[in-house]
CSV table of C-alpha atoms in Angstrom, one decimal:
chain,number,residue,atom,x,y,z
V,1448,MET,CA,92.0,84.8,139.5
V,1449,TRP,CA,90.6,87.2,142.1
V,1450,TYR,CA,87.0,86.5,141.3
V,1451,LYS,CA,87.0,82.8,140.2
V,1452,ASP,CA,84.2,81.8,142.6
V,1453,ALA,CA,82.4,85.2,142.9
V,1454,ALA,CA,78.7,85.3,142.1
V,1455,ASP,CA,78.6,89.1,141.5
V,1456,VAL,CA,81.7,89.5,139.3
V,1457,VAL,CA,82.2,87.8,135.9
V,1458,VAL,CA,85.5,88.1,134.0
V,1459,ALA,CA,86.1,87.2,130.4
V,1460,ASN,CA,89.7,87.3,129.1
V,1461,ASP,CA,90.9,87.7,125.6
V,1462,LEU,CA,87.3,88.1,124.2
V,1463,ARG,CA,87.0,88.5,120.5
V,1464,VAL,CA,83.5,89.7,119.5
V,1465,GLU,CA,82.3,89.7,115.9
V,1466,TYR,CA,79.1,91.7,115.3
V,1467,ASN,CA,77.5,93.4,112.4
V,1468,GLY,CA,80.6,93.1,110.2
V,1469,ARG,CA,83.0,94.4,112.8
V,1470,SER,CA,85.3,92.6,115.2
V,1471,VAL,CA,87.0,93.7,118.4
V,1472,GLN,CA,89.7,92.0,120.5
V,1473,ILE,CA,89.2,92.8,124.2
V,1474,ASP,CA,91.9,92.0,126.7
V,1475,HIS,CA,89.7,91.7,129.8
V,1476,PHE,CA,85.9,92.3,130.1
V,1477,VAL,CA,84.5,92.5,133.6
V,1478,ALA,CA,80.8,92.4,134.5
V,1479,LEU,CA,79.9,94.0,137.8
V,1480,PRO,CA,76.3,94.5,139.1
V,1481,ALA,CA,76.2,98.1,138.0
V,1482,GLY,CA,78.2,98.1,134.8
V,1483,PHE,CA,81.2,96.8,132.8
V,1484,LEU,CA,84.9,97.4,132.8
V,1485,VAL,CA,86.4,97.2,129.3
V,1486,ILE,CA,90.1,96.8,130.1
V,1487,GLU,CA,92.9,97.3,127.6
V,1488,SER,CA,96.3,96.1,128.9
V,1489,LYS,CA,99.5,97.9,127.8
V,1490,SER,CA,102.8,96.3,128.6
V,1491,LEU,CA,105.1,99.3,128.6
V,1492,PRO,CA,108.2,99.6,130.8
V,1493,ASP,CA,108.6,103.3,130.0
V,1494,HIS,CA,107.1,106.4,131.5
V,1495,ILE,CA,104.1,107.8,129.5
V,1496,TYR,CA,103.5,111.4,128.7
V,1497,ILE,CA,100.1,112.7,127.5
V,1498,ASP,CA,99.9,116.2,126.1
V,1499,GLU,CA,96.9,118.5,126.0
V,1500,ALA,CA,95.8,117.2,122.6
V,1501,ASP,CA,95.6,113.6,124.0
V,1502,ASN,CA,98.7,112.5,122.1
V,1503,TRP,CA,100.6,109.7,123.8
V,1504,PHE,CA,104.4,109.5,124.1
V,1505,ARG,CA,106.7,106.9,125.5
V,1506,MET,CA,109.5,108.6,127.5
V,1507,ALA,CA,113.0,107.2,127.7
V,1508,ARG,CA,116.2,108.6,129.1
V,1509,GLY,CA,118.4,109.6,126.3
V,1510,LYS,CA,122.0,110.8,126.0
V,1511,ARG,CA,123.2,113.4,128.5
V,1512,GLY,CA,120.1,112.9,130.6
V,1513,VAL,CA,117.7,114.3,128.0
V,1514,GLU,CA,114.4,112.5,127.7
V,1515,ASP,CA,113.5,111.1,124.3
V,1516,ARG,CA,109.9,111.1,123.2
V,1517,GLU,CA,108.4,108.4,120.9
V,1518,GLY,CA,104.9,108.7,119.7
V,1519,MET,CA,102.5,105.8,120.3
V,1520,SER,CA,98.9,104.9,119.6
V,1521,ASN,CA,96.3,106.1,122.0
V,1522,PRO,CA,94.9,103.0,123.8
V,1523,ILE,CA,91.9,105.0,125.0
V,1524,GLU,CA,90.7,105.6,121.4
V,1525,GLN,CA,91.3,101.9,120.7
V,1526,ASN,CA,89.2,100.9,123.6
V,1527,LYS,CA,86.4,103.4,122.5
V,1528,ARG,CA,86.0,101.3,119.4
V,1529,HIS,CA,85.7,98.2,121.4
V,1530,ILE,CA,83.0,99.8,123.6
V,1531,ALA,CA,81.1,101.1,120.6
V,1532,VAL,CA,80.7,97.6,119.2
V,1533,LEU,CA,79.6,96.2,122.6
V,1534,GLN,CA,77.1,99.1,123.0
V,1535,GLU,CA,75.6,98.3,119.6
V,1536,LEU,CA,75.4,94.6,120.4
V,1537,PHE,CA,73.8,95.2,123.7
V,1538,GLY,CA,71.5,97.8,122.5
V,1539,SER,CA,70.0,95.4,119.9
V,1540,VAL,CA,68.7,93.1,122.6
V,1541,ALA,CA,68.4,95.1,125.8
V,1542,HIS,CA,64.8,96.2,126.6
V,1543,GLY,CA,66.0,98.6,129.2
V,1544,GLY,CA,69.0,100.8,129.1
V,1545,VAL,CA,72.5,99.5,128.5
V,1546,PRO,CA,74.6,99.5,131.7
V,1547,PRO,CA,77.7,101.8,131.5
V,1548,LEU,CA,80.9,100.5,130.0
V,1549,ALA,CA,84.0,102.0,131.6
V,1550,ASN,CA,87.1,102.6,129.6
V,1551,VAL,CA,90.0,101.2,131.6
V,1552,ILE,CA,93.7,101.2,130.6
V,1553,VAL,CA,95.9,99.0,132.8
V,1554,PHE,CA,99.7,99.0,132.8
V,1555,PRO,CA,101.1,95.6,134.0
V,1556,HIS,CA,104.6,97.0,134.6
V,1557,PRO,CA,104.6,98.3,138.2
V,1558,LYS,CA,107.1,101.1,137.5
V,1559,VAL,CA,105.2,102.9,134.7
V,1560,VAL,CA,104.5,106.6,135.5
V,1561,VAL,CA,101.9,108.6,133.5
V,1562,ARG,CA,102.6,112.3,133.3
V,1563,GLY,CA,101.0,115.2,131.6
V,1564,SER,CA,97.3,115.8,131.0
V,1565,LYS,CA,94.7,113.6,132.6
V,1566,PRO,CA,92.5,112.2,129.8
V,1567,ALA,CA,88.8,112.5,130.2
V,1568,GLY,CA,86.4,109.5,130.1
V,1569,ALA,CA,88.9,106.8,131.0
V,1570,TYR,CA,90.7,105.3,133.9
V,1571,LEU,CA,94.5,104.8,133.9
V,1572,LEU,CA,95.7,102.2,136.4
V,1573,ARG,CA,98.8,100.2,137.2
V,1574,VAL,CA,98.0,96.5,137.7
V,1575,ASP,CA,98.6,96.8,141.5
V,1576,GLN,CA,95.7,99.3,141.6
V,1577,LEU,CA,93.2,97.3,139.7
V,1578,HIS,CA,91.9,95.1,142.5
V,1579,THR,CA,91.2,98.1,144.7
V,1580,PHE,CA,89.5,99.8,141.8
V,1581,ILE,CA,87.2,96.9,141.2
V,1582,GLU,CA,86.4,96.5,144.8
V,1583,LYS,CA,85.2,100.2,145.0
V,1584,LEU,CA,82.8,99.6,142.2
V,1585,ARG,CA,81.7,96.1,143.2
V,1586,GLY,CA,79.1,97.3,145.7
V,1587,SER,CA,77.4,99.8,143.4
V,1588,LYS,CA,73.8,99.1,142.6
V,1589,PRO,CA,72.5,98.9,139.0
V,1590,ALA,CA,70.5,101.8,137.7
V,1591,PRO,CA,66.7,101.3,137.4
V,1592,GLU,CA,65.4,99.6,134.3
V,1593,THR,CA,68.8,98.7,132.9
V,1594,ALA,CA,69.5,95.2,131.5
V,1595,SER,CA,71.4,92.7,133.6
V,1596,THR,CA,75.1,92.9,133.1
V,1597,PHE,CA,75.4,89.2,133.7
V,1598,ASP,CA,72.8,88.4,131.0
V,1599,LEU,CA,74.6,90.7,128.6
V,1600,ILE,CA,78.1,89.2,129.2
V,1601,LYS,CA,76.6,85.8,128.4
V,1602,LEU,CA,75.3,87.3,125.2
V,1603,ALA,CA,78.8,88.7,124.4
V,1604,LEU,CA,80.3,85.2,124.9
V,1605,THR,CA,77.9,83.8,122.2
V,1606,TYR,CA,79.5,86.2,119.8
V,1607,HIS,CA,83.1,85.2,120.8
V,1608,ARG,CA,85.0,84.1,117.7
V,1609,PRO,CA,88.6,83.0,118.6
V,1610,LEU,CA,91.1,84.2,116.1
V,1611,VAL,CA,92.9,81.2,114.6
V,1612,LEU,CA,96.2,82.4,113.2
V,1613,ASP,CA,97.9,80.3,110.5
V,1614,PRO,CA,101.6,81.0,111.1
V,1615,TYR,CA,102.5,79.8,107.6
V,1616,GLU,CA,100.2,82.3,106.1
V,1617,ARG,CA,101.1,85.1,108.5
V,1618,TYR,CA,104.8,84.8,107.9
V,1619,HIS,CA,104.5,83.8,104.2
V,1620,ILE,CA,106.1,80.4,104.7
V,1621,ASP,CA,105.4,77.5,102.3
V,1622,LYS,CA,104.5,74.5,104.5
V,1623,LYS,CA,106.6,72.3,102.3
V,1624,ASP,CA,109.7,74.3,103.2
V,1625,VAL,CA,109.5,73.1,106.8
V,1626,LEU,CA,108.9,69.4,106.0
V,1627,PRO,CA,111.4,67.0,107.4
V,1628,LEU,CA,113.9,65.7,104.8
V,1629,SER,CA,112.2,62.3,104.7
V,1630,ARG,CA,109.0,64.0,103.4
V,1631,ARG,CA,110.6,66.1,100.8
V,1632,ILE,CA,111.3,63.1,98.5
V,1633,GLU,CA,109.2,60.1,97.5
V,1634,PHE,CA,110.0,56.9,95.7
V,1635,ASP,CA,107.7,56.0,92.9
V,1636,VAL,CA,107.8,52.2,92.6
V,1637,LYS,CA,106.3,52.1,89.1
V,1638,GLN,CA,108.8,54.6,87.7
V,1639,LYS,CA,111.6,53.3,89.8
V,1640,ALA,CA,112.5,56.9,90.5
V,1641,TYR,CA,112.8,59.4,93.2
V,1642,LEU,CA,110.4,62.3,92.8
V,1643,CYS,CA,110.6,65.8,94.3
V,1644,VAL,CA,107.4,66.4,96.3
V,1645,PHE,CA,107.6,70.2,95.5
V,1646,CYS,CA,107.4,69.9,91.7
V,1647,ALA,CA,107.0,66.2,91.0
V,1648,ALA,CA,110.2,66.1,88.9
V,1649,LYS,CA,112.5,63.1,88.9
V,1650,MET,CA,115.4,63.8,91.1
V,1651,ALA,CA,119.0,63.2,90.0
V,1652,LEU,CA,121.8,61.7,92.0
V,1653,GLN,CA,124.5,64.3,92.6
V,1654,ARG,CA,127.6,64.8,94.7
V,1655,ASP,CA,129.1,67.7,96.5
V,1656,ARG,CA,131.8,68.1,99.1
V,1657,ASN,CA,129.4,66.7,101.7
V,1658,GLY,CA,128.7,63.5,99.8
V,1659,LEU,CA,125.9,62.1,97.7
V,1660,PHE,CA,122.5,63.6,97.5
V,1661,TRP,CA,119.4,63.5,95.4
V,1662,GLY,CA,118.6,66.9,93.9
V,1663,CYS,CA,115.8,68.4,92.0
V,1664,PRO,CA,116.7,69.0,88.3
V,1665,ASN,CA,114.5,72.2,88.2
V,1666,ASN,CA,117.3,74.2,89.7
V,1667,PRO,CA,117.3,77.2,90.3
V,1668,GLN,CA,113.5,77.4,90.5
V,1669,CYS,CA,113.5,74.4,92.8
V,1670,LYS,CA,116.6,73.9,94.9
V,1671,LYS,CA,115.4,71.0,97.0
V,1672,ARG,CA,117.9,68.3,97.9
V,1673,VAL,CA,117.9,65.2,100.1
V,1674,PRO,CA,120.9,63.3,101.4
V,1675,ALA,CA,121.3,59.9,99.9
V,1676,SER,CA,121.1,58.2,103.3
V,1677,VAL,CA,117.7,59.7,103.8
V,1678,ALA,CA,116.6,58.7,100.3
V,1679,VAL,CA,117.6,55.1,100.9
V,1680,GLN,CA,115.3,54.8,103.9
V,1681,VAL,CA,112.4,56.5,102.0
V,1682,GLY,CA,112.9,54.1,99.0
V,1683,THR,CA,113.0,51.1,101.3
V,1684,GLU,CA,109.8,52.0,103.0
V,1685,ALA,CA,108.1,52.7,99.7
V,1686,VAL,CA,109.1,49.3,98.3
V,1687,GLU,CA,108.0,47.5,101.5
V,1688,ARG,CA,104.6,49.2,101.4
V,1689,SER,CA,104.1,48.2,97.8
V,1690,GLU,CA,105.0,44.6,98.4
V,1691,LYS,CA,102.3,44.4,101.0
V,1692,ASP,CA,99.8,45.6,98.5
V,1693,LYS,CA,98.0,42.7,96.7
V,1694,ASP,CA,98.0,44.8,93.5
V,1695,PHE,CA,101.8,45.2,93.5
V,1696,LEU,CA,103.2,44.9,90.1
V,1697,THR,CA,104.9,41.5,90.4
V,1698,TRP,CA,106.5,42.0,86.9
V,1699,LEU,CA,108.6,44.8,88.3
V,1700,PHE,CA,110.9,42.6,90.4
V,1701,THR,CA,110.9,38.9,91.0
V,1702,ASP,CA,112.7,39.4,94.4
V,1703,LYS,CA,112.5,42.2,96.9
V,1704,PRO,CA,114.2,45.2,95.4
V,1705,ARG,CA,117.4,46.2,97.1
V,1706,LEU,CA,118.8,49.7,97.3
V,1707,CYS,CA,122.4,50.9,97.1
V,1708,PRO,CA,123.5,52.0,100.5
V,1709,ASN,CA,125.6,54.8,99.0
V,1710,CYS,CA,123.2,56.5,96.5
V,1711,GLY,CA,119.8,55.0,97.2
V,1712,ASP,CA,119.3,53.8,93.6
V,1713,ILE,CA,117.8,50.4,92.9
V,1714,LEU,CA,120.3,47.6,92.5
V,1715,GLN,CA,119.8,46.0,89.1
V,1716,ARG,CA,119.9,42.2,88.5
V,1717,LYS,CA,122.8,41.2,86.3
V,1718,ASN,CA,123.6,37.7,85.1
V,1719,ARG,CA,127.1,36.6,84.4
V,1720,ALA,CA,128.0,33.1,83.2
V,1721,ILE,CA,131.0,31.4,84.7
V,1722,LYS,CA,132.6,29.1,82.1
V,1723,SER,CA,134.5,27.0,84.5
V,1724,THR,CA,131.4,25.9,86.5
V,1725,GLY,CA,128.5,26.8,84.2
V,1726,ARG,CA,126.8,28.4,87.2
V,1727,VAL,CA,125.1,31.8,87.2
V,1728,ARG,CA,126.3,34.3,89.8
V,1729,MET,CA,123.8,36.8,91.0
């Protein structure tokens, strides 16, 4: 948001680059005249401690005032892998040298404190320090015979491949399990039966303490059930659609089929002769 209209600063957010069989997800990629900032954002509310071996720990106040340490992944090493892929990509097209790519770790939480050893080859900043940091580098001149950072960031954008996550696949959810009740059952006009959309079995009318429902007979493998009131609506719509079709099987019913409001089954035509009048009651 700081450099929306700037001509000498280009920012790409949430950049996912695929190149040469590898892919990297970069939180923020900033192109300045003299080089790039590859920014990894770490939302941590805790204090951070870095030991001499470059191991990172989250620090939290434990019982009796003793600090607890919890190991965490090193974001600098993660960002190094991002930079390596970008350097390989840029090196494949740049006729001059590749501009420097700075490894920057930014902590959005304003109260984060980093203690311990200072890691080499990376910049650790809180988000309130980032703008001043960029401004200091903004006026730097590019090294002679290096490729243009703005041409290279355009190149990186052509290799951007957004990651499309399928939540059903990620969380191992069958899409049918989240279907509304009206789509878990279908009425087959030809068979005059309700079918389970999960296994295509003919559903059976059953009753429990909550009332009538249509349940799949393949229990316990398939435990799908649909309330009778929902099934009535599904059956009615199926019959209406079929009647609108010119190829509808007219032999099936002479009149528009009617469904029982209690169980959803089709009402059958029954003839009963009345001796006193000789009339037929439907």
